[in-house]
PDB file of C-alpha atoms and ligand atoms in Angstrom:
ATOM      1  CA  MET A 184      11.636  10.646  21.610  1.00  0.00           C
ATOM      2  CA  LEU A 185       8.597   8.768  20.307  1.00  0.00           C
ATOM      3  CA  ILE A 186       7.957   6.008  17.758  1.00  0.00           C
ATOM      4  CA  ASP A 187       4.870   5.998  15.551  1.00  0.00           C
ATOM      5  CA  SER A 188       4.227   2.242  15.595  1.00  0.00           C
ATOM      6  CA  HIS A 189       1.700   2.227  12.730  1.00  0.00           C
ATOM      7  CA  ALA A 190       1.558   4.521   9.678  1.00  0.00           C
ATOM      8  CA  HIS A 191       0.542   4.353   6.007  1.00  0.00           C
ATOM      9  CA  LEU A 192       2.815   6.921   4.388  1.00  0.00           C
ATOM     10  CA  ASP A 193       2.245   5.734   0.814  1.00  0.00           C
ATOM     11  CA  ASP A 194      -1.326   7.014   0.927  1.00  0.00           C
ATOM     12  CA  ARG A 195      -1.937   9.476  -1.884  1.00  0.00           C
ATOM     13  CA  ARG A 196      -2.747  12.168   0.680  1.00  0.00           C
ATOM     14  CA  PHE A 197       1.017  12.238   1.417  1.00  0.00           C
ATOM     15  CA  GLN A 198       2.128  12.267  -2.209  1.00  0.00           C
ATOM     16  CA  ARG A 199       2.795  15.975  -2.466  1.00  0.00           C
ATOM     17  CA  ASP A 200       4.493  16.739   0.860  1.00  0.00           C
ATOM     18  CA  ILE A 201       5.972  13.541   2.309  1.00  0.00           C
ATOM     19  CA  ASP A 202       9.343  15.182   3.037  1.00  0.00           C
ATOM     20  CA  LYS A 203       7.666  18.002   4.966  1.00  0.00           C
ATOM     21  CA  VAL A 204       5.572  15.436   6.864  1.00  0.00           C
ATOM     22  CA  LEU A 205       8.733  13.541   7.850  1.00  0.00           C
ATOM     23  CA  GLU A 206      10.447  16.786   8.817  1.00  0.00           C
ATOM     24  CA  ARG A 207       7.544  17.741  11.104  1.00  0.00           C
ATOM     25  CA  ALA A 208       7.659  14.258  12.646  1.00  0.00           C
ATOM     26  CA  LYS A 209      11.339  14.684  13.421  1.00  0.00           C
ATOM     27  CA  ARG A 210      10.714  18.093  14.980  1.00  0.00           C
ATOM     28  CA  ALA A 211       7.920  16.590  17.112  1.00  0.00           C
ATOM     29  CA  GLY A 212      10.428  14.067  18.486  1.00  0.00           C
ATOM     30  CA  VAL A 213       9.315  11.050  16.425  1.00  0.00           C
ATOM     31  CA  SER A 214      12.550   9.115  15.990  1.00  0.00           C
ATOM     32  CA  LYS A 215      11.178   6.128  14.058  1.00  0.00           C
ATOM     33  CA  ILE A 216       8.083   5.253  12.024  1.00  0.00           C
ATOM     34  CA  ILE A 217       6.735   1.764  11.318  1.00  0.00           C
ATOM     35  CA  HIS A 218       5.206   1.803   7.829  1.00  0.00           C
ATOM     36  CA  VAL A 219       2.541  -0.888   7.506  1.00  0.00           C
ATOM     37  CA  GLY A 220       1.418  -2.566   4.281  1.00  0.00           C
ATOM     38  CA  PHE A 221      -2.119  -3.858   3.712  1.00  0.00           C
ATOM     39  CA  ASP A 222      -1.931  -5.484   0.243  1.00  0.00           C
ATOM     40  CA  LYS A 223       0.700  -6.434  -2.326  1.00  0.00           C
ATOM     41  CA  GLN A 224       1.413  -2.929  -3.650  1.00  0.00           C
ATOM     42  CA  SER A 225       1.478  -1.235  -0.243  1.00  0.00           C
ATOM     43  CA  SER A 226       3.819  -3.942   1.057  1.00  0.00           C
ATOM     44  CA  VAL A 227       6.183  -3.209  -1.834  1.00  0.00           C
ATOM     45  CA  ASN A 228       5.830   0.507  -1.061  1.00  0.00           C
ATOM     46  CA  ALA A 229       6.651  -0.150   2.599  1.00  0.00           C
ATOM     47  CA  CYS A 230       9.922  -1.833   1.592  1.00  0.00           C
ATOM     48  CA  LYS A 231      10.790   1.073  -0.726  1.00  0.00           C
ATOM     49  CA  MET A 232      10.133   3.644   1.991  1.00  0.00           C
ATOM     50  CA  ALA A 233      12.269   1.668   4.446  1.00  0.00           C
ATOM     51  CA  GLU A 234      15.107   1.567   1.931  1.00  0.00           C
ATOM     52  CA  LYS A 235      14.853   5.274   1.202  1.00  0.00           C
ATOM     53  CA  TYR A 236      14.480   6.624   4.740  1.00  0.00           C
ATOM     54  CA  GLU A 237      16.795   5.589   7.541  1.00  0.00           C
ATOM     55  CA  ASN A 238      14.177   5.972  10.319  1.00  0.00           C
ATOM     56  CA  ILE A 239      11.379   4.038   8.573  1.00  0.00           C
ATOM     57  CA  TYR A 240      10.784   0.293   8.994  1.00  0.00           C
ATOM     58  CA  ALA A 241       8.487  -1.923   6.915  1.00  0.00           C
ATOM     59  CA  VAL A 242       5.685  -4.336   7.777  1.00  0.00           C
ATOM     60  CA  VAL A 243       4.325  -6.490   4.933  1.00  0.00           C
ATOM     61  CA  GLY A 244       1.062  -8.388   4.697  1.00  0.00           C
ATOM     62  CA  VAL A 245      -2.557  -8.515   3.577  1.00  0.00           C
ATOM     63  CA  HIS A 246      -5.332  -6.722   5.498  1.00  0.00           C
ATOM     64  CA  PRO A 247      -8.622  -8.553   6.166  1.00  0.00           C
ATOM     65  CA  HIS A 248     -10.325  -6.246   3.619  1.00  0.00           C
ATOM     66  CA  ASP A 249      -8.109  -7.790   0.925  1.00  0.00           C
ATOM     67  CA  ALA A 250      -8.105 -11.327   2.334  1.00  0.00           C
ATOM     68  CA  LYS A 251      -9.821 -12.599  -0.823  1.00  0.00           C
ATOM     69  CA  ASP A 252      -6.632 -11.750  -2.776  1.00  0.00           C
ATOM     70  CA  LEU A 253      -4.323 -13.892  -0.643  1.00  0.00           C
ATOM     71  CA  ASP A 254      -3.539 -16.871  -2.891  1.00  0.00           C
ATOM     72  CA  ASP A 255      -0.456 -19.117  -2.911  1.00  0.00           C
ATOM     73  CA  ASP A 256       1.429 -16.751  -5.208  1.00  0.00           C
ATOM     74  CA  LEU A 257       0.873 -13.719  -3.004  1.00  0.00           C
ATOM     75  CA  LEU A 258       1.832 -15.680   0.104  1.00  0.00           C
ATOM     76  CA  GLU A 259       5.053 -16.760  -1.625  1.00  0.00           C
ATOM     77  CA  PHE A 260       5.662 -13.157  -2.687  1.00  0.00           C
ATOM     78  CA  LEU A 261       5.274 -11.929   0.918  1.00  0.00           C
ATOM     79  CA  TYR A 262       7.620 -14.659   2.108  1.00  0.00           C
ATOM     80  CA  ASP A 263      10.258 -13.555  -0.404  1.00  0.00           C
ATOM     81  CA  ILE A 264      10.144  -9.833   0.353  1.00  0.00           C
ATOM     82  CA  ALA A 265       9.999 -10.390   4.126  1.00  0.00           C
ATOM     83  CA  ARG A 266      13.099 -12.545   3.862  1.00  0.00           C
ATOM     84  CA  THR A 267      15.149 -10.540   1.378  1.00  0.00           C
ATOM     85  CA  LYS A 268      14.207  -6.870   1.717  1.00  0.00           C
ATOM     86  CA  LYS A 269      16.020  -4.863   4.343  1.00  0.00           C
ATOM     87  CA  LYS A 270      14.217  -3.531   7.395  1.00  0.00           C
ATOM     88  CA  VAL A 271      11.083  -5.681   7.133  1.00  0.00           C
ATOM     89  CA  VAL A 272      10.303  -6.118  10.833  1.00  0.00           C
ATOM     90  CA  ALA A 273       6.893  -7.827  10.954  1.00  0.00           C
ATOM     91  CA  ILE A 274       3.984  -9.415   9.067  1.00  0.00           C
ATOM     92  CA  GLY A 275       0.878  -7.205   8.954  1.00  0.00           C
ATOM     93  CA  GLU A 276      -1.500  -5.816   9.029  1.00  0.00           C
ATOM     94  CA  ILE A 277      -3.413  -9.069   9.274  1.00  0.00           C
ATOM     95  CA  GLY A 278      -6.545 -10.054  11.151  1.00  0.00           C
ATOM     96  CA  LEU A 279     -10.315  -9.747  10.989  1.00  0.00           C
ATOM     97  CA  ASP A 280     -12.692  -6.894  10.155  1.00  0.00           C
ATOM     98  CA  TYR A 281     -16.361  -7.770  10.676  1.00  0.00           C
ATOM     99  CA  TYR A 282     -17.365  -4.091  10.620  1.00  0.00           C
ATOM    100  CA  ARG A 283     -16.984  -3.641   6.886  1.00  0.00           C
ATOM    101  CA  ASN A 284     -16.730  -7.291   5.782  1.00  0.00           C
ATOM    102  CA  LEU A 285     -15.044  -6.376   2.492  1.00  0.00           C
ATOM    103  CA  SER A 286     -13.882  -9.984   2.211  1.00  0.00           C
ATOM    104  CA  PRO A 287     -16.109 -12.904   3.279  1.00  0.00           C
ATOM    105  CA  LYS A 288     -15.530 -13.982   6.898  1.00  0.00           C
ATOM    106  CA  ASP A 289     -14.273 -17.462   6.034  1.00  0.00           C
ATOM    107  CA  LEU A 290     -11.635 -16.011   3.698  1.00  0.00           C
ATOM    108  CA  GLN A 291     -10.612 -13.448   6.336  1.00  0.00           C
ATOM    109  CA  LYS A 292     -10.053 -16.246   8.846  1.00  0.00           C
ATOM    110  CA  LYS A 293      -8.139 -18.328   6.320  1.00  0.00           C
ATOM    111  CA  ALA A 294      -5.862 -15.406   5.366  1.00  0.00           C
ATOM    112  CA  PHE A 295      -5.255 -14.614   9.047  1.00  0.00           C
ATOM    113  CA  VAL A 296      -4.306 -18.231   9.809  1.00  0.00           C
ATOM    114  CA  ARG A 297      -2.036 -18.505   6.769  1.00  0.00           C
ATOM    115  CA  GLN A 298      -0.197 -15.271   7.578  1.00  0.00           C
ATOM    116  CA  ILE A 299       0.322 -16.277  11.209  1.00  0.00           C
ATOM    117  CA  ALA A 300       1.923 -19.443   9.824  1.00  0.00           C
ATOM    118  CA  LEU A 301       4.046 -17.299   7.506  1.00  0.00           C
ATOM    119  CA  ALA A 302       5.228 -15.161  10.425  1.00  0.00           C
ATOM    120  CA  LYS A 303       6.111 -18.303  12.381  1.00  0.00           C
ATOM    121  CA  GLU A 304       8.087 -19.628   9.441  1.00  0.00           C
ATOM    122  CA  LEU A 305       9.986 -16.323   9.225  1.00  0.00           C
ATOM    123  CA  ASP A 306      10.158 -15.940  13.019  1.00  0.00           C
ATOM    124  CA  MET A 307       8.726 -12.412  12.777  1.00  0.00           C
ATOM    125  CA  PRO A 308       6.152 -10.678  14.997  1.00  0.00           C
ATOM    126  CA  ILE A 309       2.690  -9.884  13.633  1.00  0.00           C
ATOM    127  CA  VAL A 310       0.628  -6.679  13.515  1.00  0.00           C
ATOM    128  CA  ILE A 311      -3.036  -7.483  14.108  1.00  0.00           C
ATOM    129  CA  HIS A 312      -6.059  -5.516  12.885  1.00  0.00           C
ATOM    130  CA  ASP A 313      -9.278  -6.411  14.710  1.00  0.00           C
ATOM    131  CA  ARG A 314     -12.516  -4.537  14.217  1.00  0.00           C
ATOM    132  CA  ASP A 315     -15.747  -5.947  15.647  1.00  0.00           C
ATOM    133  CA  ALA A 316     -14.181  -9.420  15.584  1.00  0.00           C
ATOM    134  CA  HIS A 317     -12.724  -9.638  19.092  1.00  0.00           C
ATOM    135  CA  GLY A 318     -13.831 -13.197  19.910  1.00  0.00           C
ATOM    136  CA  ASP A 319     -12.638 -14.799  16.667  1.00  0.00           C
ATOM    137  CA  THR A 320      -9.389 -12.803  16.727  1.00  0.00           C
ATOM    138  CA  VAL A 321      -8.379 -14.127  20.152  1.00  0.00           C
ATOM    139  CA  LYS A 322      -9.610 -17.628  19.285  1.00  0.00           C
ATOM    140  CA  ILE A 323      -7.437 -17.801  16.151  1.00  0.00           C
ATOM    141  CA  MET A 324      -4.442 -16.275  17.966  1.00  0.00           C
ATOM    142  CA  GLN A 325      -4.746 -19.009  20.606  1.00  0.00           C
ATOM    143  CA  GLU A 326      -5.432 -21.885  18.198  1.00  0.00           C
ATOM    144  CA  GLU A 327      -2.555 -20.931  15.923  1.00  0.00           C
ATOM    145  CA  ARG A 328      -0.201 -20.289  18.845  1.00  0.00           C
ATOM    146  CA  ALA A 329       0.519 -16.760  17.661  1.00  0.00           C
ATOM    147  CA  GLY A 330       2.264 -16.165  20.972  1.00  0.00           C
ATOM    148  CA  ARG A 331       5.272 -18.019  19.582  1.00  0.00           C
ATOM    149  CA  VAL A 332       6.073 -14.928  17.497  1.00  0.00           C
ATOM    150  CA  GLY A 333       4.141 -12.272  19.438  1.00  0.00           C
ATOM    151  CA  GLY A 334       3.467  -8.818  18.106  1.00  0.00           C
ATOM    152  CA  ILE A 335       1.022  -5.958  18.389  1.00  0.00           C
ATOM    153  CA  LEU A 336      -2.755  -5.479  18.576  1.00  0.00           C
ATOM    154  CA  HIS A 337      -2.935  -2.284  16.536  1.00  0.00           C
ATOM    155  CA  CYS A 338      -5.445   0.515  17.205  1.00  0.00           C
ATOM    156  CA  PHE A 339      -6.855  -1.597  19.994  1.00  0.00           C
ATOM    157  CA  SER A 340     -10.636  -1.387  20.434  1.00  0.00           C
ATOM    158  CA  GLY A 341     -11.413  -4.483  22.498  1.00  0.00           C
ATOM    159  CA  SER A 342     -12.177  -4.922  26.187  1.00  0.00           C
ATOM    160  CA  TRP A 343      -9.654  -5.115  29.020  1.00  0.00           C
ATOM    161  CA  GLU A 344     -10.436  -8.833  29.231  1.00  0.00           C
ATOM    162  CA  MET A 345      -9.350  -9.245  25.608  1.00  0.00           C
ATOM    163  CA  ALA A 346      -6.238  -7.094  26.155  1.00  0.00           C
ATOM    164  CA  ARG A 347      -5.367  -9.228  29.158  1.00  0.00           C
ATOM    165  CA  GLN A 348      -5.628 -12.438  27.114  1.00  0.00           C
ATOM    166  CA  CYS A 349      -3.415 -10.961  24.376  1.00  0.00           C
ATOM    167  CA  ILE A 350      -0.826  -9.736  26.883  1.00  0.00           C
ATOM    168  CA  GLU A 351      -0.790 -13.222  28.398  1.00  0.00           C
ATOM    169  CA  MET A 352       0.176 -14.541  24.956  1.00  0.00           C
ATOM    170  CA  GLY A 353       3.053 -12.060  24.900  1.00  0.00           C
ATOM    171  CA  PHE A 354       1.459  -9.346  22.774  1.00  0.00           C
ATOM    172  CA  TYR A 355       1.636  -5.561  23.050  1.00  0.00           C
ATOM    173  CA  ILE A 356      -1.369  -3.246  22.906  1.00  0.00           C
ATOM    174  CA  SER A 357      -1.148  -0.196  20.639  1.00  0.00           C
ATOM    175  CA  PHE A 358      -3.415   2.823  21.131  1.00  0.00           C
ATOM    176  CA  ALA A 359      -4.283   5.408  18.489  1.00  0.00           C
ATOM    177  CA  GLY A 360      -6.261   8.639  17.979  1.00  0.00           C
ATOM    178  CA  PRO A 361      -9.611   7.299  19.252  1.00  0.00           C
ATOM    179  CA  ILE A 362      -8.381   7.482  22.873  1.00  0.00           C
ATOM    180  CA  THR A 363      -8.360  11.288  22.470  1.00  0.00           C
ATOM    181  CA  PHE A 364     -11.984  11.464  21.304  1.00  0.00           C
ATOM    182  CA  SER A 365     -14.475  12.790  23.827  1.00  0.00           C
ATOM    183  CA  ASN A 366     -16.769   9.739  23.550  1.00  0.00           C
ATOM    184  CA  ALA A 367     -13.895   7.360  24.305  1.00  0.00           C
ATOM    185  CA  LYS A 368     -14.845   6.441  27.883  1.00  0.00           C
ATOM    186  CA  ARG A 369     -14.674   2.636  27.489  1.00  0.00           C
ATOM    187  CA  ILE A 370     -11.263   2.536  25.794  1.00  0.00           C
ATOM    188  CA  LEU A 371      -9.855   4.897  28.467  1.00  0.00           C
ATOM    189  CA  ASP A 372     -10.523   2.189  31.052  1.00  0.00           C
ATOM    190  CA  VAL A 373      -8.554  -0.248  28.907  1.00  0.00           C
ATOM    191  CA  VAL A 374      -5.616   2.194  28.751  1.00  0.00           C
ATOM    192  CA  ALA A 375      -5.809   2.586  32.531  1.00  0.00           C
ATOM    193  CA  SER A 376      -5.732  -1.194  33.051  1.00  0.00           C
ATOM    194  CA  THR A 377      -2.996  -2.046  30.535  1.00  0.00           C
ATOM    195  CA  PRO A 378       0.435  -2.249  32.204  1.00  0.00           C
ATOM    196  CA  LEU A 379       2.840   0.466  31.026  1.00  0.00           C
ATOM    197  CA  ASP A 380       5.380  -2.055  29.784  1.00  0.00           C
ATOM    198  CA  ARG A 381       2.827  -3.407  27.238  1.00  0.00           C
ATOM    199  CA  ILE A 382       1.676  -0.098  25.692  1.00  0.00           C
ATOM    200  CA  LEU A 383       2.600   1.257  22.245  1.00  0.00           C
ATOM    201  CA  VAL A 384       1.372   4.447  20.558  1.00  0.00           C
ATOM    202  CA  GLU A 385       0.559   4.976  16.884  1.00  0.00           C
ATOM    203  CA  THR A 386      -1.226   7.298  14.468  1.00  0.00           C
ATOM    204  CA  ASP A 387      -2.571   4.855  11.822  1.00  0.00           C
ATOM    205  CA  CYS A 388      -2.196   7.944   9.613  1.00  0.00           C
ATOM    206  CA  PRO A 389      -3.659   9.260   7.369  1.00  0.00           C
ATOM    207  CA  TYR A 390      -6.713   7.930   9.268  1.00  0.00           C
ATOM    208  CA  LEU A 391      -8.011   8.491  12.827  1.00  0.00           C
ATOM    209  CA  THR A 392      -6.552  11.948  13.471  1.00  0.00           C
ATOM    210  CA  PRO A 393      -6.320  12.587  17.229  1.00  0.00           C
ATOM    211  CA  GLU A 394      -7.688  15.666  18.954  1.00  0.00           C
ATOM    212  CA  PRO A 395      -6.994  18.574  18.685  1.00  0.00           C
ATOM    213  CA  ASN A 396      -6.445  18.042  14.949  1.00  0.00           C
ATOM    214  CA  ARG A 397      -9.463  15.800  14.345  1.00  0.00           C
ATOM    215  CA  GLY A 398     -11.015  16.366  10.925  1.00  0.00           C
ATOM    216  CA  ARG A 399      -7.656  17.000   9.258  1.00  0.00           C
ATOM    217  CA  ARG A 400      -5.250  14.537   7.661  1.00  0.00           C
ATOM    218  CA  ASN A 401      -3.355  12.559  10.282  1.00  0.00           C
ATOM    219  CA  GLU A 402       0.466  12.364  10.238  1.00  0.00           C
ATOM    220  CA  PRO A 403       3.227  10.844  12.420  1.00  0.00           C
ATOM    221  CA  ALA A 404       3.934  14.105  14.321  1.00  0.00           C
ATOM    222  CA  TYR A 405       0.483  13.804  15.906  1.00  0.00           C
ATOM    223  CA  VAL A 406       1.452  10.611  17.759  1.00  0.00           C
ATOM    224  CA  LYS A 407       2.489  12.993  20.543  1.00  0.00           C
ATOM    225  CA  HIS A 408      -1.210  13.725  21.219  1.00  0.00           C
ATOM    226  CA  VAL A 409      -1.851  10.003  21.728  1.00  0.00           C
ATOM    227  CA  ALA A 410       1.169   9.762  24.060  1.00  0.00           C
ATOM    228  CA  GLU A 411      -0.024  12.855  25.978  1.00  0.00           C
ATOM    229  CA  LYS A 412      -3.411  11.214  26.513  1.00  0.00           C
ATOM    230  CA  VAL A 413      -1.787   7.993  27.773  1.00  0.00           C
ATOM    231  CA  ALA A 414       0.367  10.101  30.142  1.00  0.00           C
ATOM    232  CA  GLU A 415      -2.743  11.876  31.447  1.00  0.00           C
ATOM    233  CA  ILE A 416      -4.615   8.594  32.051  1.00  0.00           C
ATOM    234  CA  LYS A 417      -1.626   6.935  33.692  1.00  0.00           C
ATOM    235  CA  GLY A 418      -0.759  10.002  35.767  1.00  0.00           C
ATOM    236  CA  VAL A 419       2.893   9.999  34.719  1.00  0.00           C
ATOM    237  CA  SER A 420       4.921  12.534  32.736  1.00  0.00           C
ATOM    238  CA  PHE A 421       4.884  12.731  28.952  1.00  0.00           C
ATOM    239  CA  GLU A 422       8.644  12.117  28.949  1.00  0.00           C
ATOM    240  CA  GLU A 423       8.153   8.882  30.868  1.00  0.00           C
ATOM    241  CA  ILE A 424       5.474   7.668  28.435  1.00  0.00           C
ATOM    242  CA  ALA A 425       7.700   8.582  25.476  1.00  0.00           C
ATOM    243  CA  ARG A 426      10.607   6.675  26.993  1.00  0.00           C
ATOM    244  CA  ILE A 427       8.592   3.565  27.873  1.00  0.00           C
ATOM    245  CA  THR A 428       6.580   3.310  24.628  1.00  0.00           C
ATOM    246  CA  THR A 429       9.770   3.775  22.601  1.00  0.00           C
ATOM    247  CA  ALA A 430      11.452   0.943  24.516  1.00  0.00           C
ATOM    248  CA  ASN A 431       8.326  -1.236  24.141  1.00  0.00           C
ATOM    249  CA  THR A 432       8.120  -0.609  20.386  1.00  0.00           C
ATOM    250  CA  LYS A 433      11.782  -1.509  19.926  1.00  0.00           C
ATOM    251  CA  GLU A 434      11.206  -4.710  21.818  1.00  0.00           C
ATOM    252  CA  ALA A 435       7.949  -5.559  20.029  1.00  0.00           C
ATOM    253  CA  PHE A 436       9.492  -5.172  16.554  1.00  0.00           C
ATOM    254  CA  ARG A 437      12.945  -6.359  17.678  1.00  0.00           C
ATOM    255  CA  LEU A 438      14.537  -3.143  16.323  1.00  0.00           C
TER     256      LEU A 438
HETATM  257 NI1   NI B 162      -3.505   0.557   9.536  1.00  0.00          NI
END
C-alpha cells in the first residue's frame, strides 16, 4: 500500500475521468491521497473531494503564486474551513517560489509567515512549496518556529544540507517525479542521504509525471514509480518503501 502525499485532483485535466483515475490508483495499491489546495477555490474543492471520497484528505492554503490574494478575509476563510470541514489535515501549499515570481517576493514572504501562524493557531502541520528560494524558506521556517507544528517539504529540490536542517526542525521530505528523470543526479544524492523514516512520496499530479510515463498527464497511480526509484536508491525492497512511506505520511499528517 502507498499514499500519494500531494495531488491536485480538481485540475480540469481530471474533469472527465476522475472516477477511473481513482480506480486505477486503488488498483496500483494507493490507499490514500492527500489533495492539496493552492488558492481559495481549490481549497474549497479539496474539502469537497475529501467529503465525497473516503480515502481522500484535504489540505487548504494559498500557494506563493497567489500570495498577493491573501488578505485578512481569505485568512479568516481558511481558518474557518480548516476548523469546521471534515478531513482537513494540514495548511498548504504555502511557501516561496522565486522561479516564477508570480507574486512579489515581499508578499510571498508575508503570506508564508501568516499561514505558518495560522497553522500554529490550528495546531496543524504545513505543506511547504519551495522553488529556487531555499535560503529564505529555511530562514522563515526557523524564525517563525514552524517546527512547533512540523509538516512536509513537498517535491523537495533543495540540497542535503537544507533537508538536514528541515529534518532537524521535525519536518518530512517528500520526493516526486523529478527523481525518476535521467538528469536528476543531484537530487538522487539527497534521497540517498535522507533517513528512511523521514521520506514521503507524491505525484504532484497532474504535473511532473514520473518516468516511464513522462510527457503524459500525471495521476496518483504513478506514485509507485517514485517509490520504486526510492527503493532502488536505498537498496531496499519496494514493499519496504511502501510500508515505511505510508507510515511516515500517516504520522506527518496525523491521519
Ligand atoms: Ni502542488
